[in-house]
Amino acid sequence: MVDKVNLAEKLAAVDAHFSPKIVGQLNDLKLEVVKARGEFVWHTHPDTDDFFLVLDGRLTIQLRDRDVELGPGELFVVPRGVEHCPKADEEAHVLLIEPLGTPNTGDAGGPLTAVEERI
Amino acid sequence: MVDKVNLAEKLAAVDAHFSPKIVGQLNDLKLEVVKARGEFVWHTHPDTDDFFLVLDGRLTIQLRDRDVELGPGELFVVPRGVEHCPKADEEAHVLLIEPLGTPNTGDAGGPLTAVEERI
């Protein structure tokens, strides 16, 4: 039986930054919470758009031609194939949605690549 | 060029209740804001899950065997094929996500069926 998800409660169980945790599923998409702080890595998802909704704090989605600044209650969908790099000067809490199996680091790989884990 | 979406600003432009408006797209899914007040209609989406995230107020997702009570920052995904009926005693603001082309009233149809409209 699926149950509701309290996003703040889930986030309280997360320590590491840029380590998304799966909290639910919508068809073939994973719903993830992540704490962001610092700068992530420039990457591209060639096969999917990438959904960010800021729940708390401020997140900058750096694109190659502009920055998108998000506060609480603001969302941005990075189109597939568009290179981007999230960063947050202070800790930000974010809801992410992308297809199951999508690596958080896209085509870039590297040490920040997370294993998919449910909490 | 896609831009960010401020959900509160979008909701401020909506008057009618249970009249979802498209504010963005994630692959083949529509991102919608809706103001809920009163009781919707019992319905089922046979081919898709149905995502609800409460932004403001309180929403009850009635299922045939239980009620799921959601407050701000709480989400629930109604599994495909599960009959449900949202209701809100006071106005609630909600983010909905489901595939483009999915009727809000599912298999039930009727006068509350909304035309897909972007704002």
Short mmCIF file of C-alpha atoms in Angstrom, two decimals:
data_model
loop_
_atom_site.label_atom_id
_atom_site.label_comp_id
_atom_site.label_asym_id
_atom_site.label_seq_id
_atom_site.Cartn_x
_atom_site.Cartn_y
_atom_site.Cartn_z
CA MET A 1 0.00 0.00 0.00
CA VAL A 2 1.40 3.38 -0.96
CA ASP A 3 1.23 6.08 1.66
CA LYS A 4 1.63 9.82 1.65
CA VAL A 5 5.08 11.38 1.75
CA ASN A 6 5.96 14.23 4.07
CA LEU A 7 8.87 15.85 2.26
CA ALA A 8 10.31 17.66 5.30
CA GLU A 9 10.34 14.42 7.29
CA LYS A 10 12.14 12.63 4.48
CA LEU A 11 14.67 15.43 4.16
CA ALA A 12 15.35 15.31 7.89
CA ALA A 13 16.66 11.77 7.35
CA VAL A 14 19.20 12.88 4.73
CA ASP A 15 22.68 14.02 5.76
CA ALA A 16 24.84 14.15 2.65
CA HIS A 17 24.60 16.90 0.07
CA PHE A 18 23.87 16.12 -3.58
CA SER A 19 22.81 12.62 -2.57
CA PRO A 20 19.23 12.25 -3.81
CA LYS A 21 16.95 9.72 -2.12
CA ILE A 22 13.88 8.18 -3.71
CA VAL A 23 10.68 8.86 -1.77
CA GLY A 24 8.08 7.77 -4.29
CA GLN A 25 7.30 6.82 -7.85
CA LEU A 26 5.01 8.21 -10.55
CA ASN A 27 4.73 5.75 -13.42
CA ASP A 28 8.37 5.24 -14.53
CA LEU A 29 9.61 8.37 -12.77
CA LYS A 30 11.37 8.55 -9.43
CA LEU A 31 10.42 11.26 -6.95
CA GLU A 32 13.51 12.27 -5.02
CA VAL A 33 14.46 14.66 -2.26
CA VAL A 34 17.93 16.14 -2.16
CA LYS A 35 19.85 18.56 0.00
CA ALA A 36 22.03 20.81 -2.16
CA ARG A 37 24.99 22.81 -0.92
CA GLY A 38 27.95 23.96 -2.93
CA GLU A 39 28.34 23.37 -6.64
CA PHE A 40 27.35 20.10 -8.32
CA VAL A 41 28.86 19.05 -11.65
CA TRP A 42 28.11 20.21 -15.19
CA HIS A 43 26.16 17.48 -16.93
CA THR A 44 23.48 16.70 -19.51
CA HIS A 45 20.64 14.20 -19.61
CA PRO A 46 20.38 13.39 -23.32
CA ASP A 47 17.13 11.42 -23.02
CA THR A 48 15.03 13.22 -20.42
CA ASP A 49 13.95 16.56 -19.04
CA ASP A 50 14.93 17.20 -15.42
CA PHE A 51 12.48 18.64 -12.84
CA PHE A 52 13.57 20.79 -9.87
CA LEU A 53 11.19 22.23 -7.28
CA VAL A 54 12.74 24.18 -4.41
CA LEU A 55 11.11 23.43 -1.06
CA ASP A 56 13.43 25.44 1.17
CA GLY A 57 16.41 27.72 0.59
CA ARG A 58 17.67 28.93 -2.77
CA LEU A 59 19.05 26.96 -5.70
CA THR A 60 20.75 28.26 -8.81
CA ILE A 61 20.49 26.15 -11.95
CA GLN A 62 23.46 27.29 -13.98
CA LEU A 63 22.97 26.96 -17.72
CA ARG A 64 25.69 27.80 -20.21
CA ASP A 65 23.92 31.02 -21.25
CA ARG A 66 22.20 32.10 -18.02
CA ASP A 67 21.48 31.31 -14.39
CA VAL A 68 18.00 30.33 -13.19
CA GLU A 69 17.51 31.36 -9.55
CA LEU A 70 14.90 29.40 -7.63
CA GLY A 71 13.38 30.05 -4.22
CA PRO A 72 10.73 28.10 -2.30
CA GLY A 73 7.72 27.25 -4.43
CA GLU A 74 9.59 27.79 -7.68
CA LEU A 75 10.26 25.04 -10.19
CA PHE A 76 12.31 24.70 -13.34
CA VAL A 77 12.46 21.93 -15.90
CA VAL A 78 15.82 21.60 -17.62
CA PRO A 79 15.08 20.42 -21.16
CA ARG A 80 16.69 17.20 -22.28
CA GLY A 81 20.11 17.73 -23.78
CA VAL A 82 20.71 21.06 -22.05
CA GLU A 83 23.90 21.22 -20.02
CA HIS A 84 23.37 22.43 -16.46
CA CYS A 85 25.03 22.64 -13.07
CA PRO A 86 23.04 23.22 -9.86
CA LYS A 87 24.63 25.17 -7.03
CA ALA A 88 23.54 26.50 -3.65
CA ASP A 89 25.54 28.84 -1.45
CA GLU A 90 23.49 27.82 1.57
CA GLU A 91 21.75 24.47 1.98
CA ALA A 92 18.65 24.11 -0.20
CA HIS A 93 16.00 21.40 -0.10
CA VAL A 94 14.74 20.24 -3.47
CA LEU A 95 12.24 17.82 -4.99
CA LEU A 96 13.62 16.16 -8.13
CA ILE A 97 11.69 14.14 -10.69
CA GLU A 98 13.26 12.14 -13.50
CA PRO A 99 12.93 8.64 -14.92
CA LEU A 100 14.07 5.70 -12.81
CA GLY A 101 17.55 4.74 -13.88
CA THR A 102 18.60 8.30 -14.73
CA PRO A 103 22.01 8.97 -13.14
CA ASN A 104 22.11 12.22 -11.15
CA THR A 105 25.33 13.19 -12.93
CA GLY A 106 23.91 12.48 -16.39
CA ASP A 107 26.61 12.01 -18.98
CA ALA A 108 29.34 13.37 -16.71
CA GLY A 109 29.67 10.50 -14.25
CA GLY A 110 32.36 10.86 -11.61
CA PRO A 111 32.47 10.69 -7.83
CA LEU A 112 29.16 12.51 -7.23
CA THR A 113 27.21 9.80 -9.07
CA ALA A 114 24.65 8.44 -6.60
CA VAL A 115 23.25 4.94 -6.21
CA GLU A 116 19.45 4.91 -6.36
CA GLU A 117 18.21 4.43 -2.80
CA ARG A 118 14.75 4.61 -1.28
CA ILE A 119 14.14 6.13 2.11
CA MET B 1 13.12 29.24 -23.99
CA VAL B 2 11.67 27.65 -20.90
CA ASP B 3 11.65 29.74 -17.76
CA LYS B 4 11.12 29.07 -14.10
CA VAL B 5 7.62 28.77 -12.68
CA ASN B 6 6.56 30.51 -9.49
CA LEU B 7 3.67 28.35 -8.34
CA ALA B 8 2.07 30.97 -6.07
CA GLU B 9 2.05 33.50 -8.90
CA LYS B 10 0.42 31.01 -11.23
CA LEU B 11 -2.19 30.11 -8.62
CA ALA B 12 -3.00 33.78 -8.11
CA ALA B 13 -4.18 33.85 -11.72
CA VAL B 14 -6.65 30.99 -11.19
CA ASP B 15 -10.19 31.68 -10.02
CA ALA B 16 -12.24 28.54 -10.52
CA HIS B 17 -11.99 25.52 -8.28
CA PHE B 18 -11.10 22.08 -9.66
CA SER B 19 -9.97 23.75 -12.88
CA PRO B 20 -6.32 22.69 -13.35
CA LYS B 21 -4.03 24.89 -15.44
CA ILE B 22 -0.86 23.70 -17.14
CA VAL B 23 2.24 25.58 -15.99
CA GLY B 24 4.98 23.37 -17.41
CA GLN B 25 5.92 20.07 -18.95
CA LEU B 26 8.26 17.23 -17.99
CA ASN B 27 8.73 14.86 -20.91
CA ASP B 28 5.16 13.75 -21.73
CA LEU B 29 3.75 14.89 -18.40
CA LYS B 30 1.87 18.08 -17.69
CA LEU B 31 2.62 20.08 -14.54
CA GLU B 32 -0.57 21.69 -13.32
CA VAL B 33 -1.71 23.94 -10.51
CA VAL B 34 -5.21 23.66 -9.17
CA LYS B 35 -7.31 25.28 -6.49
CA ALA B 36 -9.46 22.70 -4.73
CA ARG B 37 -12.53 23.47 -2.66
CA GLY B 38 -15.44 21.17 -2.01
CA GLU B 39 -15.67 17.62 -3.27
CA PHE B 40 -14.51 16.59 -6.74
CA VAL B 41 -15.86 13.46 -8.41
CA TRP B 42 -15.01 9.80 -7.87
CA HIS B 43 -12.91 8.62 -10.79
CA THR B 44 -10.13 6.33 -11.92
CA HIS B 45 -7.18 6.76 -14.28
CA PRO B 46 -6.77 3.27 -15.73
CA ASP B 47 -3.47 4.02 -17.50
CA THR B 48 -1.53 6.32 -15.19
CA ASP B 49 -0.60 7.12 -11.63
CA ASP B 50 -1.74 10.53 -10.38
CA PHE B 51 0.55 12.88 -8.42
CA PHE B 52 -0.71 15.38 -5.82
CA LEU B 53 1.52 17.76 -3.85
CA VAL B 54 -0.21 20.17 -1.48
CA LEU B 55 1.32 23.66 -1.56
CA ASP B 56 -1.14 25.41 0.73
CA GLY B 57 -4.16 24.34 2.75
CA ARG B 58 -5.33 20.79 3.31
CA LEU B 59 -6.53 18.21 0.79
CA THR B 60 -8.16 14.87 1.44
CA ILE B 61 -7.71 12.16 -1.17
CA GLN B 62 -10.63 9.88 -0.53
CA LEU B 63 -9.99 6.26 -1.51
CA ARG B 64 -12.63 3.55 -1.21
CA ASP B 65 -10.92 2.02 1.84
CA ARG B 66 -9.37 5.07 3.53
CA ASP B 67 -8.75 8.80 3.42
CA VAL B 68 -5.31 10.27 2.80
CA GLU B 69 -4.99 13.67 4.48
CA LEU B 70 -2.39 16.00 2.99
CA GLY B 71 -1.03 19.29 4.29
CA PRO B 72 1.60 21.62 2.82
CA GLY B 73 4.72 19.76 1.72
CA GLU B 74 2.96 16.41 1.61
CA LEU B 75 2.46 14.42 -1.58
CA PHE B 76 0.56 11.32 -2.55
CA VAL B 77 0.59 9.28 -5.73
CA VAL B 78 -2.70 7.54 -6.49
CA PRO B 79 -1.78 4.30 -8.24
CA ARG B 80 -3.24 3.73 -11.68
CA GLY B 81 -6.61 2.05 -11.54
CA VAL B 82 -7.39 3.13 -7.97
CA GLU B 83 -10.66 5.01 -7.58
CA HIS B 84 -10.30 8.30 -5.74
CA CYS B 85 -12.09 11.55 -5.00
CA PRO B 86 -10.25 14.66 -3.77
CA LYS B 87 -11.99 17.05 -1.41
CA ALA B 88 -11.08 20.15 0.54
CA ASP B 89 -13.25 21.83 3.16
CA GLU B 90 -11.27 25.06 2.76
CA GLU B 91 -9.45 26.12 -0.39
CA ALA B 92 -6.27 24.13 -1.02
CA HIS B 93 -3.52 24.81 -3.57
CA VAL B 94 -2.11 21.74 -5.26
CA LEU B 95 0.53 20.76 -7.82
CA LEU B 96 -0.69 17.93 -10.06
CA ILE B 97 1.41 15.84 -12.43
CA GLU B 98 0.01 13.38 -14.95
CA PRO B 99 0.51 12.62 -18.64
CA LEU B 100 -0.62 15.18 -21.19
CA GLY B 101 -4.03 14.19 -22.46
CA THR B 102 -5.15 12.69 -19.15
CA PRO B 103 -8.64 14.02 -18.34
CA ASN B 104 -8.92 15.39 -14.79
CA THR B 105 -12.09 13.38 -14.28
CA GLY B 106 -10.52 10.15 -15.53
CA ASP B 107 -13.12 7.58 -16.55
CA ALA B 108 -15.97 9.49 -14.92
CA GLY B 109 -16.31 12.43 -17.31
CA GLY B 110 -19.09 14.87 -16.59
CA PRO B 111 -19.35 18.62 -16.10
CA LEU B 112 -16.13 18.98 -14.08
CA THR B 113 -14.03 17.71 -17.00
CA ALA B 114 -11.52 20.47 -17.81
CA VAL B 115 -10.03 21.52 -21.12
CA GLU B 116 -6.21 21.51 -21.03
CA GLU B 117 -5.12 25.12 -20.83
CA ARG B 118 -1.71 26.69 -20.23
CA ILE B 119 -1.26 29.78 -18.11
#
